Structures are given as structure tokens and as C-alpha cells.
Coordinates of C-alpha atoms and ligand atoms in Angstrom, one line a residue:
Chain A
M1 CA -51.1 -120.0 39.5
T2 CA -53.0 -118.6 42.4
Q3 CA -55.9 -116.2 42.0
K4 CA -53.8 -113.3 43.1
E5 CA -51.0 -113.8 40.6
E6 CA -53.5 -114.3 37.8
S7 CA -55.0 -110.9 38.5
F8 CA -51.7 -109.2 38.7
E9 CA -51.4 -106.4 36.2
P10 CA -47.9 -104.9 36.0
K11 CA -47.2 -101.2 35.8
I12 CA -44.6 -100.5 33.2
I13 CA -42.9 -97.2 32.3
A14 CA -41.4 -96.9 28.9
F15 CA -39.0 -94.1 28.3
C16 CA -38.9 -93.3 24.6
C17 CA -36.7 -90.9 22.6
N18 CA -38.4 -88.3 20.6
W19 CA -36.9 -89.2 17.2
C20 CA -37.1 -93.0 16.9
S21 CA -38.8 -95.0 19.5
Y22 CA -41.5 -92.5 20.4
A23 CA -42.2 -92.3 16.6
G24 CA -42.3 -96.1 16.6
A25 CA -44.8 -96.1 19.5
D26 CA -46.8 -93.5 17.6
L27 CA -46.8 -95.6 14.4
A28 CA -47.9 -98.7 16.4
G29 CA -50.9 -96.5 17.2
S30 CA -51.6 -95.3 13.7
M31 CA -51.2 -98.9 12.4
R32 CA -53.9 -99.8 15.0
L33 CA -51.5 -102.4 16.5
K34 CA -52.6 -103.3 20.0
Y35 CA -50.2 -103.2 22.8
P36 CA -50.9 -103.7 26.5
P37 CA -52.3 -100.7 28.4
N38 CA -49.8 -101.6 31.2
V39 CA -47.1 -99.8 29.2
L40 CA -47.0 -96.1 29.8
P41 CA -44.7 -94.2 27.4
I42 CA -42.8 -91.1 28.5
R43 CA -41.2 -89.1 25.9
V44 CA -37.7 -87.6 26.3
M45 CA -35.5 -86.0 23.6
C46 CA -32.9 -88.8 23.5
S47 CA -32.3 -92.1 25.2
G48 CA -29.2 -90.4 26.6
R49 CA -31.4 -88.1 28.5
I50 CA -32.9 -91.0 30.5
S51 CA -31.0 -90.5 33.6
P52 CA -30.6 -93.6 35.8
H53 CA -32.4 -91.5 38.4
F54 CA -35.6 -91.5 36.3
V55 CA -35.4 -95.3 36.2
M56 CA -34.9 -95.6 40.0
K57 CA -37.6 -93.1 40.7
A58 CA -40.0 -95.2 38.6
F59 CA -39.1 -98.3 40.6
Q60 CA -39.3 -96.3 43.9
K61 CA -42.8 -95.2 42.9
G62 CA -44.0 -98.7 42.3
A63 CA -43.2 -99.5 38.6
D64 CA -42.8 -103.3 38.1
G65 CA -40.7 -102.9 35.0
V66 CA -38.9 -100.1 33.1
L67 CA -38.3 -100.1 29.4
V68 CA -35.6 -97.8 28.1
T69 CA -35.9 -97.3 24.3
G70 CA -34.0 -95.3 21.7
C71 CA -32.7 -95.2 18.2
H72 CA -30.5 -98.0 16.8
Y73 CA -26.8 -97.5 17.0
G74 CA -25.8 -95.0 14.3
D75 CA -29.2 -93.4 14.2
C76 CA -29.2 -91.4 17.4
H77 CA -30.1 -87.8 16.5
Y78 CA -27.5 -86.6 18.9
M79 CA -24.9 -88.9 17.4
K80 CA -24.0 -91.3 20.2
G81 CA -26.4 -90.7 23.1
N82 CA -27.5 -94.3 22.9
Y83 CA -24.0 -95.7 23.5
I84 CA -24.0 -93.9 26.9
T85 CA -27.5 -95.2 27.5
M86 CA -26.5 -98.8 27.0
R87 CA -23.5 -98.5 29.3
R88 CA -25.7 -96.9 32.0
V89 CA -28.4 -99.5 31.7
T90 CA -25.9 -102.4 32.0
I91 CA -24.3 -101.0 35.2
L92 CA -27.7 -100.2 36.7
K93 CA -29.0 -103.7 35.9
D94 CA -26.0 -105.2 37.7
L95 CA -26.6 -102.9 40.6
L96 CA -30.3 -103.9 40.8
K97 CA -29.3 -107.5 40.7
F98 CA -26.8 -107.0 43.6
V99 CA -29.5 -105.5 45.8
G100 CA -32.0 -108.2 45.0
V101 CA -34.2 -106.7 42.3
E102 CA -34.4 -108.9 39.2
P103 CA -32.3 -107.3 36.5
K104 CA -35.0 -108.3 33.9
R105 CA -37.2 -105.6 35.3
L106 CA -35.1 -103.2 33.4
R107 CA -34.7 -103.6 29.6
A108 CA -33.2 -101.5 26.8
E109 CA -34.4 -101.8 23.2
W110 CA -33.6 -99.9 20.0
I111 CA -36.7 -99.1 18.0
A112 CA -36.7 -97.1 14.8
G113 CA -39.5 -94.7 13.8
S114 CA -40.6 -97.1 11.2
E115 CA -40.8 -100.1 13.6
G116 CA -44.3 -99.7 15.0
D117 CA -44.6 -103.5 14.9
K118 CA -41.4 -103.9 16.9
F119 CA -42.7 -101.4 19.5
A120 CA -45.9 -103.4 19.9
R121 CA -44.0 -106.7 20.0
V122 CA -41.5 -105.5 22.7
A123 CA -44.4 -104.1 24.7
H124 CA -46.2 -107.5 24.6
E125 CA -43.1 -109.5 25.4
F126 CA -42.0 -107.3 28.2
T127 CA -45.4 -107.1 29.8
D128 CA -45.6 -110.9 29.8
E129 CA -42.2 -111.2 31.2
I130 CA -42.9 -108.8 34.1
R131 CA -46.3 -110.5 34.7
N132 CA -44.5 -113.8 35.2
L133 CA -42.0 -112.2 37.5
G134 CA -44.8 -110.8 39.7
P135 CA -44.9 -107.5 41.5
S136 CA -41.6 -105.6 42.1
P137 CA -40.1 -106.2 45.5
L138 CA -40.0 -102.5 45.8
R139 CA -43.8 -102.2 45.8
G140 CA -44.5 -101.7 49.5
Chain B
M1 CA 10.7 -88.9 60.5
E2 CA 13.3 -86.2 61.0
K3 CA 14.4 -86.8 57.4
F4 CA 10.8 -86.4 56.3
K5 CA 10.5 -83.1 58.1
K6 CA 13.7 -81.9 56.6
Y7 CA 12.5 -82.8 53.1
I8 CA 9.3 -80.7 53.6
K9 CA 11.4 -77.8 54.9
E10 CA 13.6 -78.0 51.8
L11 CA 10.6 -77.9 49.5
F12 CA 9.4 -74.8 51.4
E13 CA 12.8 -73.2 51.1
S14 CA 13.2 -73.9 47.4
G15 CA 9.8 -72.5 46.8
E16 CA 8.6 -75.7 45.1
I17 CA 5.6 -75.7 47.4
E18 CA 3.8 -72.9 49.2
G19 CA 2.0 -75.1 51.7
F20 CA 1.9 -78.7 52.8
L21 CA -1.3 -80.5 53.8
G22 CA -0.2 -83.1 56.3
I23 CA -1.1 -84.2 59.8
R24 CA 0.0 -82.6 63.1
K25 CA -0.2 -83.8 66.6
N26 CA -2.6 -81.8 68.6
G27 CA -2.0 -83.0 72.1
L28 CA -2.9 -86.7 71.8
H29 CA -4.9 -86.2 68.6
P30 CA -3.6 -86.3 65.1
V31 CA -5.4 -83.7 62.9
P32 CA -5.0 -82.6 59.3
H33 CA -3.1 -79.3 59.0
L34 CA -1.8 -77.0 56.4
F35 CA 1.8 -76.3 57.1
T36 CA 3.2 -73.2 55.6
P37 CA 6.7 -71.7 55.0
E38 CA 5.8 -68.8 57.2
H39 CA 5.7 -71.2 60.2
P40 CA 8.4 -73.8 59.7
E41 CA 8.5 -74.4 63.4
E42 CA 5.1 -76.1 63.1
L43 CA 6.8 -79.0 61.3
E44 CA 8.0 -80.2 64.7
T45 CA 4.4 -81.4 65.3
L46 CA 4.2 -83.2 61.9
T47 CA 3.2 -86.8 62.4
I48 CA 2.2 -89.8 60.3
P49 CA -0.2 -91.9 62.3
D50 CA -1.9 -95.1 61.3
V51 CA -5.2 -93.4 60.8
R52 CA -6.7 -91.9 57.7
Y53 CA -8.3 -88.6 57.0
P54 CA -10.1 -87.4 53.9
M55 CA -7.0 -85.5 52.8
T56 CA -8.1 -85.0 49.2
E57 CA -11.4 -83.7 50.3
I58 CA -9.7 -81.1 52.5
L59 CA -7.3 -80.3 49.6
L60 CA -10.3 -79.5 47.4
T61 CA -11.5 -77.0 50.0
I62 CA -8.1 -75.3 50.1
V63 CA -7.8 -75.3 46.3
R64 CA -11.2 -73.7 45.9
K65 CA -9.9 -70.8 48.0
Y66 CA -6.4 -70.6 46.7
P67 CA -6.6 -71.9 43.1
D68 CA -3.1 -70.8 42.1
K69 CA -1.0 -71.9 45.0
K70 CA 1.6 -74.7 44.7
L71 CA 0.7 -77.3 47.4
G72 CA 2.2 -80.5 48.7
I73 CA -0.1 -83.1 50.1
M74 CA 0.6 -86.2 52.1
V75 CA -0.8 -89.1 50.0
R76 CA -1.4 -92.8 50.7
G77 CA -2.4 -95.2 47.9
C78 CA -6.0 -94.3 48.2
D79 CA -5.4 -90.5 48.3
E80 CA -3.3 -90.8 45.1
R81 CA -6.1 -92.6 43.3
A82 CA -8.4 -89.8 44.4
L83 CA -6.0 -87.2 43.1
N84 CA -5.8 -89.0 39.7
E85 CA -9.6 -88.8 39.4
L86 CA -9.7 -85.1 40.5
V87 CA -7.1 -84.3 37.8
K88 CA -9.1 -86.2 35.1
N89 CA -12.2 -84.3 36.2
Q90 CA -10.4 -80.9 36.1
K91 CA -10.9 -80.2 39.8
I92 CA -7.1 -79.7 40.4
L93 CA -4.1 -78.9 38.2
P94 CA -1.5 -81.6 38.4
E95 CA 1.4 -79.1 37.9
L96 CA 0.3 -77.3 41.2
I97 CA -0.1 -80.4 43.4
K98 CA 2.9 -82.3 44.6
H99 CA 2.3 -85.8 45.9
I100 CA 4.3 -86.6 49.0
G101 CA 4.0 -90.4 49.2
I102 CA 3.4 -92.5 52.3
A103 CA 3.4 -96.3 52.2
C104 CA 0.9 -97.7 54.6
S105 CA 1.8 -100.1 57.3
A106 CA 0.8 -103.8 57.1
D107 CA -1.7 -103.3 59.9
L108 CA -3.4 -100.4 58.1
A109 CA -3.4 -102.2 54.8
A110 CA -5.0 -105.2 56.4
S111 CA -7.7 -103.3 58.2
C112 CA -8.5 -101.3 55.0
R113 CA -8.4 -104.5 52.9
C114 CA -6.5 -102.2 50.5
A115 CA -5.7 -103.4 47.0
Q116 CA -2.9 -100.8 46.6
P117 CA -1.6 -99.6 50.0
Y118 CA 1.1 -97.3 48.5
P119 CA 1.4 -94.4 46.0
E120 CA 3.7 -94.3 43.0
E121 CA 6.5 -92.6 44.7
I122 CA 7.3 -93.2 48.4
H123 CA 8.9 -90.7 50.7
Y124 CA 8.1 -92.4 54.0
G125 CA 7.5 -96.0 55.0
E126 CA 8.0 -99.3 53.3
K127 CA 5.8 -100.9 50.6
V128 CA 3.7 -103.8 52.0
A129 CA 1.8 -106.3 49.9
P130 CA -1.7 -105.5 48.6
V131 CA -4.6 -107.2 50.2
E132 CA -7.0 -108.9 47.7
D133 CA -10.2 -109.7 49.4
R134 CA -13.6 -109.7 47.8
S135 CA -15.3 -111.9 50.4
D136 CA -17.8 -109.1 51.2
I137 CA -19.1 -109.1 47.6
E138 CA -19.1 -112.9 47.3
A139 CA -21.1 -113.3 50.5
I140 CA -23.9 -111.2 48.9
D141 CA -23.6 -112.6 45.4
T142 CA -24.2 -116.1 46.7
M143 CA -27.4 -115.2 48.6
P144 CA -30.7 -116.0 47.0
Q145 CA -32.4 -113.0 45.4
E146 CA -35.0 -112.4 48.0
E147 CA -32.5 -112.7 50.8
R148 CA -30.3 -110.1 49.1
F149 CA -33.2 -107.7 48.8
D150 CA -34.1 -108.1 52.5
Y151 CA -30.5 -107.8 53.5
W152 CA -30.0 -104.4 51.7
M153 CA -33.4 -103.0 52.7
S154 CA -32.8 -103.7 56.3
E155 CA -29.3 -102.2 56.1
F156 CA -30.6 -99.1 54.2
S157 CA -33.4 -98.7 56.7
K158 CA -30.9 -97.8 59.4
C159 CA -29.9 -94.7 57.5
I160 CA -30.4 -91.4 59.4
K161 CA -29.6 -89.3 56.3
C162 CA -26.7 -87.5 57.8
Y163 CA -25.0 -87.2 54.4
G164 CA -21.8 -88.3 56.1
C165 CA -21.0 -90.7 53.3
R166 CA -21.2 -88.0 50.7
N167 CA -19.5 -85.3 52.8
I168 CA -16.4 -87.4 53.4
C169 CA -16.1 -88.5 49.8
S170 CA -13.5 -86.7 47.7
M171 CA -15.2 -88.1 44.6
C172 CA -18.4 -86.1 45.5
F173 CA -17.2 -82.9 44.0
C174 CA -20.4 -81.9 42.1
D175 CA -21.6 -78.3 42.7
Q176 CA -25.2 -79.6 43.0
C177 CA -25.9 -82.9 44.7
T178 CA -28.6 -85.2 43.4
L179 CA -29.2 -86.4 46.9
E180 CA -30.6 -83.0 47.6
D181 CA -32.8 -82.8 44.5
N182 CA -36.3 -82.5 45.9
D183 CA -37.9 -84.1 42.8
L184 CA -35.9 -87.3 43.3
I185 CA -35.6 -87.5 47.1
A186 CA -37.8 -85.5 49.4
T187 CA -35.5 -83.0 51.1
G188 CA -36.0 -82.0 54.7
Q189 CA -37.2 -85.5 55.6
A190 CA -35.5 -88.3 57.4
P191 CA -35.1 -91.2 57.1
P192 CA -34.7 -91.0 53.3
A193 CA -36.8 -93.0 50.8
I194 CA -35.0 -96.3 50.3
P195 CA -33.5 -97.8 48.4
I196 CA -33.4 -94.8 45.9
F197 CA -31.3 -92.7 48.2
H198 CA -28.6 -95.3 48.4
L199 CA -28.9 -96.6 44.9
I200 CA -28.5 -93.1 43.4
R201 CA -25.4 -92.6 45.4
A202 CA -24.1 -96.1 44.4
F203 CA -24.7 -95.3 40.8
H204 CA -22.8 -92.1 41.1
M205 CA -19.9 -94.0 42.6
A206 CA -19.7 -96.2 39.5
G207 CA -16.8 -94.8 37.5
R208 CA -15.7 -92.6 40.3
C209 CA -15.2 -94.6 43.5
I210 CA -11.6 -95.3 44.2
D211 CA -12.4 -97.7 47.0
C212 CA -10.9 -95.9 50.0
G213 CA -13.7 -97.0 52.3
L214 CA -13.9 -93.7 54.2
C215 CA -17.7 -93.6 53.6
E216 CA -18.2 -96.8 55.5
E217 CA -15.9 -95.6 58.4
A218 CA -18.0 -92.4 58.6
C219 CA -21.4 -94.0 58.5
P220 CA -22.9 -93.8 62.0
A221 CA -25.4 -96.5 61.1
H222 CA -22.7 -99.0 60.0
I223 CA -24.3 -99.6 56.6
P224 CA -21.8 -101.7 54.5
L225 CA -21.6 -98.9 51.9
R226 CA -18.1 -99.9 50.7
T227 CA -19.4 -103.3 49.6
L228 CA -22.0 -101.6 47.5
Y229 CA -19.5 -99.3 45.9
R230 CA -16.9 -102.0 45.4
K231 CA -19.6 -103.9 43.5
V232 CA -20.2 -101.0 41.1
R233 CA -16.5 -100.6 40.7
E234 CA -16.2 -104.2 39.8
S235 CA -19.1 -103.9 37.3
M236 CA -17.4 -101.0 35.7
S237 CA -14.2 -103.0 35.1
G238 CA -16.1 -106.1 34.1
F239 CA -18.6 -104.6 31.6
L240 CA -16.7 -101.5 30.4
G241 CA -13.1 -102.3 31.2
Y242 CA -12.9 -99.1 33.2
V243 CA -11.0 -98.7 36.5
S244 CA -11.2 -95.3 38.2
G245 CA -8.3 -93.9 40.1
T246 CA -5.6 -94.8 37.5
E247 CA -3.4 -92.0 36.3
G248 CA -4.5 -90.4 33.0
G249 CA -6.4 -92.3 30.4
E250 CA -10.0 -92.2 29.6
K251 CA -12.7 -90.5 31.7
D252 CA -15.8 -92.2 33.2
P253 CA -17.5 -93.9 30.3
L254 CA -20.9 -93.4 31.9
E255 CA -20.5 -89.7 31.4
F256 CA -18.1 -89.3 28.5
L257 CA -18.1 -91.1 25.2
G258 CA -14.4 -91.6 25.2
S259 CA -11.9 -91.3 22.4
E260 CA -13.6 -93.5 19.9
G261 CA -17.1 -93.3 21.3
Y262 CA -18.4 -96.7 20.1
M263 CA -17.7 -98.8 23.1
V264 CA -20.6 -101.0 24.1
P265 CA -20.7 -102.9 27.3
S266 CA -20.4 -106.7 27.4
K267 CA -23.5 -108.6 28.0
I268 CA -25.0 -109.1 31.5
D269 CA -26.1 -112.4 32.9
E270 CA -29.7 -111.7 33.9
K271 CA -30.2 -114.8 36.1
Ligands
SF4_1 S1 -23.4 -92.0 56.3 FE1 -24.8 -93.7 56.6 S2 -26.5 -92.9 57.9 FE2 -25.3 -91.1 57.0 S3 -26.5 -90.7 55.0 FE3 -24.8 -92.0 54.5 S4 -25.7 -94.1 54.6 FE4 -27.1 -92.7 55.7
FES2 S1 -32.2 -89.5 19.7 FE1 -32.9 -91.5 19.9 S2 -31.4 -92.4 21.1 FE2 -30.6 -90.4 20.9

């Protein structure tokens, strides 16, 4: 690894739904579980509210990775918002891949309000993965 | 052709349609035209040239103004796919719109690389074989990742933000357009931010695009837009089993849950 790559700290935006994954992130905090400061959570009401536009805007503004999180299937507080989310994320990943942006930079995870440990683990894993990928090609 | 003109005249006389959106010869130029029973003599200028116009886009403009008129429209395979989507999205009422089908010539089908160059019912022309050609997508799929990125960024950077691609598209029927949402893409500023401008449009085409290719014909910068939208169209059928432009059936699964609501996409290869 070169000096430059070693010092690369990715910027990661994590969209979290109010009812499960944000509560999970919150719990990670109350449990005093450490997760990388690279991950910046943004709260929305439901993962179904995470328009692909938000994701693209994050990349356009220089995010190296985007994490889309929500409730497990069956737990979405708006019934099935997360089904739509997963469909959109899949199509968007395939589109990113086609235009030469690594699809791994976008990841969807279901995290319950009680899974503070899962939130922390995903945040670690994803940050490592993006650090290995290097800066997003969209970063000017 | 005389038979075709007579057929339209009969539809006027029986009152089955109160207008016909077709193409007339204006000097040397074929132009879209709304023929009406009040001026049957205009049917003399009716023509079916080997060129395409955004007929369904023009139809939408007419329907917005005259929502309860019974209209006939000249449809090719692509126009019919567009009409099917417009019906599904409640933009037109199928009982008011009569399809008057035209089969495309072999030349037109070849230059359009059209996978279905004829509508369900044909009133003019002979069916020719569909053209299956995905070499444009393959060429990009086989490039290494960095090369793909550079290729698209250099294509997108030619954009002059004329909105021609959106304006010609009959699937762009939203009342408010995301491409003019100042929070996403700065308005009043050209060229647009890339790739967000093109990727937002591409994502919107997933589940809608009926692969007519008019966007690419309209683009003054010759950006291979159709290739991009054909790709999302393929992704929709590959991951979600959804093909837009077919008659009836489910609506766009990116916007509607669908009848059972539990459909999850198949897994994507991240390599
Ligand atoms: S038609 Fe071409 S130049 Fe015009 S906005 Fe669309 S992509 Fe840009
Ligand atoms: S409320 Fe959490 S995904 Fe819908």
C-alpha cells in the first residue's frame, strides 16, 4: 500500500429509517459500541423514503460509499416500504456498475432497533470494504 | 394507401373516432397532423413515411386539452408499447383511443434495431422480422470498470442540457420533473452536473422505457442514451421480471408493490 492509500479515509453516508435501523444506530451508541466516524447517519422515516436521487446526490457530492438501511422484511412500519427499497437498490447498483462505479459502494442492510451490535458491525465492515476500494471515481 | 385513407374516412363517418393523429405531407415534409371529420379533404395529404415522430407524446398534449374525445392514432410497434404504459399509468383511457396499426418496413426496423417492429393489429404494411441486437450493451459490459467510467463521463460531458431527451419522451409524463429540481440538479446552469443528471433520468427510465430510441435521435450531442436505457430495461427484466410496454399486467415494481407485494429482486453480481 502506498502512503496515500493508507491515509485514505472514506466518507460514508448511511440512510437509516426512523423505526428500526436508526434506533439500532442509537442503541449502538447507548451500548457504547464503537463504530467508525466515517459513517454519517441520516434519518428518514422509512427506507422506502430513500429515493435513488438521495443516493446519487450523495455520490455526486463526493461520498465514497452509501449505506441504505431499514427494518427487516415484515417489520417495516409502513408495511412493505423495504420491498420497494431493495428493488430500487438492486437496479441502481446495476446501473452504477454499467457506468463504471463499483456496485459495492452501495449496500442495503436490514437492522432491527434491537440490533445495535449489527449496526456497529455493518458500519465497520462497510468502512473497511470502501477503504480497500479507494476513493470513489466520482470524487473530482 | 387509398384503402387506408378510406378506412379512416369510414371511422369518421361512423363516429367511431372524432379525430385521427397521423402524418400529412406538407410540401416535401411529413409532419404530424390531427385529421378531423370536419375536414375530410385533408386526408388526401395523409402519408406514411419511413420516419418516426413522437406520436404518443403529441397525443398526450391533445388528450390533456380534449380529455373526452374519441381519437384514432397511427401506431407503430414502439408507439403501441408507449400507449400500453400510458394506459397503465392512467394517462389515457383505452376506450377512447383507437390504435391504427402500421407495420414498419425492414429498413426502418433495421435502422431502429427494433425488437418488435409492428403493433398487435396491422392496418397498413407487412410484418417484418424483429431485430435482436444487444451489441451496444455488450461492448460496454466487456470494458474494464475504469474504462466504462471514462467512456460514460466523456459522453455525458458533451451534454448541453437542452432537455431534448426528456421532451421527446412519451414516458416522461410527470407533472413535475426531477431534472428541474433545484435541490438535486442546479437549475439555470449548463452544462449539468454529471453523471447525476443522466443517471437520474436513466433510473426513471427503468420500468418505463419502451425502447423506441427517439431520445438518442433527438440528442444534439449524440450521447448514446438509448444504450443506457436499454441497460436499465434489461436490469428490470433480469432482476424483477418486469418488461414495460406490454399490455395490461402489473405496474412498475419500483413504484408499485404489485398484487402480492412480496417480490424481492434476484441477487446481483457485484464483480
Ligand atoms: S438530449 Fe442530449 S444534450 Fe440534450 S439534455 Fe438530453 S442528453 Fe443532454
Ligand atoms: S419503516 Fe423501516 S423500512 Fe420502512
